[in-house]
Short mmCIF file of C-alpha atoms in Angstrom, two decimals:
data_model
loop_
_atom_site.label_atom_id
_atom_site.label_comp_id
_atom_site.label_asym_id
_atom_site.label_seq_id
_atom_site.Cartn_x
_atom_site.Cartn_y
_atom_site.Cartn_z
CA MET A 825 88.65 64.40 97.99
CA SER A 826 91.30 66.94 98.92
CA PRO A 827 90.43 70.57 99.72
CA ASP A 828 91.89 71.57 96.37
CA ASP A 829 89.47 69.26 94.53
CA ARG A 830 86.27 70.57 96.17
CA PRO A 831 84.02 72.76 94.04
CA GLY A 832 84.62 76.39 94.99
CA GLY A 833 87.68 75.36 96.98
CA PRO A 834 91.19 76.69 96.53
CA THR A 835 92.98 75.87 93.33
CA THR A 836 96.55 74.73 92.87
CA GLY A 837 97.43 78.06 91.27
CA ASP A 838 95.98 80.04 94.19
CA ALA A 839 97.50 83.51 94.48
CA HIS A 840 97.10 83.54 98.28
CA PRO A 841 98.92 80.45 99.64
CA PHE A 842 99.84 82.04 102.99
CA LEU A 843 96.26 83.08 103.67
CA ARG A 844 95.13 79.53 102.85
CA ALA A 845 97.81 78.16 105.20
CA ALA A 846 96.64 80.46 108.02
CA THR A 847 93.05 79.33 107.52
CA ALA A 848 94.10 75.68 107.48
CA GLY A 849 96.09 76.25 110.66
CA LEU A 850 93.04 77.70 112.41
CA ARG A 851 90.86 74.82 111.24
CA HIS A 852 93.45 72.31 112.45
CA HIS A 853 93.75 74.06 115.82
CA THR A 854 89.97 74.06 116.26
CA ARG A 855 89.68 70.35 115.38
CA ALA A 856 92.68 69.42 117.52
CA GLN A 857 91.02 70.70 120.68
CA ALA A 858 90.15 67.53 122.55
CA PRO A 859 86.78 67.55 124.34
CA ASP A 860 88.50 67.71 127.73
CA GLU A 861 90.65 70.62 126.52
CA ALA A 862 87.67 72.50 125.12
CA ALA A 863 86.19 72.59 128.62
CA ARG A 864 89.42 74.11 129.94
CA PRO A 865 89.36 77.91 130.22
CA ALA A 866 91.40 80.02 127.83
CA ASP A 867 94.89 81.00 128.90
CA ARG A 868 96.86 84.17 128.21
CA PRO A 869 99.22 82.74 125.56
CA HIS A 870 96.24 81.39 123.61
CA LEU A 871 94.45 84.76 123.69
CA ASP A 872 97.66 86.58 122.77
CA THR A 873 98.04 84.41 119.66
CA LEU A 874 94.38 84.83 118.77
CA HIS A 875 94.70 88.62 119.19
CA ALA A 876 97.71 88.64 116.86
CA HIS A 877 95.69 86.74 114.26
CA LEU A 878 92.69 89.08 114.58
CA THR A 879 94.77 92.25 114.29
CA ALA A 880 96.58 90.89 111.21
CA LEU A 881 93.23 90.00 109.65
CA HIS A 882 91.96 93.47 110.61
CA ARG A 883 94.83 95.10 108.67
CA LEU A 884 94.24 92.84 105.66
CA VAL A 885 90.51 93.62 105.48
CA ASP A 886 91.30 97.33 105.85
CA GLN A 887 93.63 97.16 102.84
CA LEU A 888 91.08 95.22 100.82
CA ALA A 889 88.36 97.75 101.66
CA GLU A 890 90.58 100.65 100.59
CA HIS A 891 91.39 99.05 97.24
CA THR A 892 87.86 97.80 96.58
CA ARG A 893 85.88 100.92 97.50
CA PRO A 894 86.74 103.07 94.43
CA GLU A 895 85.69 100.43 91.90
CA ARG A 896 82.96 98.67 93.88
CA PRO A 897 81.53 101.00 96.55
CA ALA A 898 78.95 98.52 97.88
CA ALA A 899 81.54 95.79 98.34
CA GLY A 900 83.91 98.33 99.90
CA ARG A 901 81.23 99.27 102.45
CA GLN A 902 80.70 95.62 103.35
CA LEU A 903 84.45 95.17 103.83
CA ALA A 904 84.51 98.31 105.98
CA THR A 905 81.80 96.76 108.15
CA ALA A 906 83.85 93.56 108.45
CA HIS A 907 86.84 95.73 109.38
CA THR A 908 84.84 97.25 112.25
CA ARG A 909 83.62 93.85 113.47
CA LEU A 910 87.16 92.46 113.44
CA TRP A 911 88.28 95.39 115.55
CA GLN A 912 85.46 94.71 118.02
CA ALA A 913 86.55 91.06 118.23
CA ALA A 914 90.21 92.00 118.77
CA ASP A 915 89.22 94.55 121.42
CA SER A 916 87.17 91.93 123.28
CA VAL A 917 89.99 89.37 123.14
CA HIS A 918 92.40 92.01 124.48
CA ALA A 919 90.04 92.77 127.36
CA ALA A 920 89.64 89.05 128.12
CA PHE A 921 93.44 88.66 128.13
CA HIS A 922 93.71 91.21 130.95
CA LEU A 923 90.91 89.58 132.94
CA LEU A 924 92.78 86.28 133.15
CA PRO A 925 95.22 85.74 136.00
CA ALA A 926 98.89 86.02 135.11
CA ASP A 927 101.02 82.95 135.63
CA ASP A 928 104.12 84.21 137.42
CA GLY A 929 106.20 81.48 135.79
CA GLU A 930 105.34 82.52 132.21
CA CYS A 931 106.67 86.08 132.35
CA ARG A 932 110.43 86.46 132.50
CA PRO A 933 111.12 89.85 130.87
CA GLU A 934 114.88 89.39 131.01
CA ARG A 935 114.57 86.35 128.69
CA LEU A 936 112.20 87.88 126.17
CA PRO A 937 113.71 90.31 123.65
CA ALA A 938 110.31 91.91 122.97
CA GLY A 939 109.50 92.20 126.67
CA PRO A 940 106.85 90.37 128.63
CA PRO A 941 103.81 89.03 126.73
CA VAL A 942 101.47 91.51 128.42
CA LEU A 943 103.43 94.36 126.82
CA THR A 944 103.50 92.68 123.41
CA ILE A 945 99.72 92.32 123.21
CA CYS A 946 99.22 95.88 124.49
CA GLN A 947 101.68 97.34 121.97
CA ARG A 948 99.96 95.44 119.16
CA HIS A 949 96.57 96.62 120.41
CA LEU A 950 97.67 100.26 120.63
CA ALA A 951 98.97 100.14 117.07
CA ALA A 952 95.59 98.80 115.93
CA VAL A 953 93.79 101.48 117.96
CA HIS A 954 95.61 104.22 116.04
CA ALA A 955 94.56 102.69 112.71
CA VAL A 956 90.96 102.34 113.88
CA ARG A 957 90.74 105.92 115.11
CA ARG A 958 91.92 107.26 111.75
CA LYS A 959 89.18 105.49 109.81
CA THR A 960 86.30 104.69 112.17
CA THR A 961 83.97 106.88 114.19
CA ALA A 962 82.82 106.12 117.72
CA ALA A 963 79.29 105.64 116.37
CA ASP A 964 80.55 102.98 113.91
CA LEU A 965 82.24 101.10 116.75
CA ALA A 966 79.18 101.27 118.99
CA SER A 967 76.80 99.85 116.39
#
């Protein structure tokens, strides 16, 4: 039985094919981790990619909350809570990124048009911080 045939699963006429593809990619990545690899500690490129995914999901949930809240306030509040939790996850992944040792061989700023990876994740994180500060209070983030 394919995922499209499962009850409650995506349909062929799904309006969100890219979101389904991202979800399938995450599932595949999780399953592809061999047991010996799962025991290996995270590395900076892995956390950078995960942070990019979390911040993109954070923006998507924020948009959904904004559009849902006027018509369905209770659902909008739940999405706003998810928005906060996604920010907390992205913030923790960003902090973990900086706690890992940098591999001197991975960072060659002269070869990377966007600059070294450490700057890319920090720029992405700062952009998300500005969005969070506009819509979330410190008390919301602490809860």
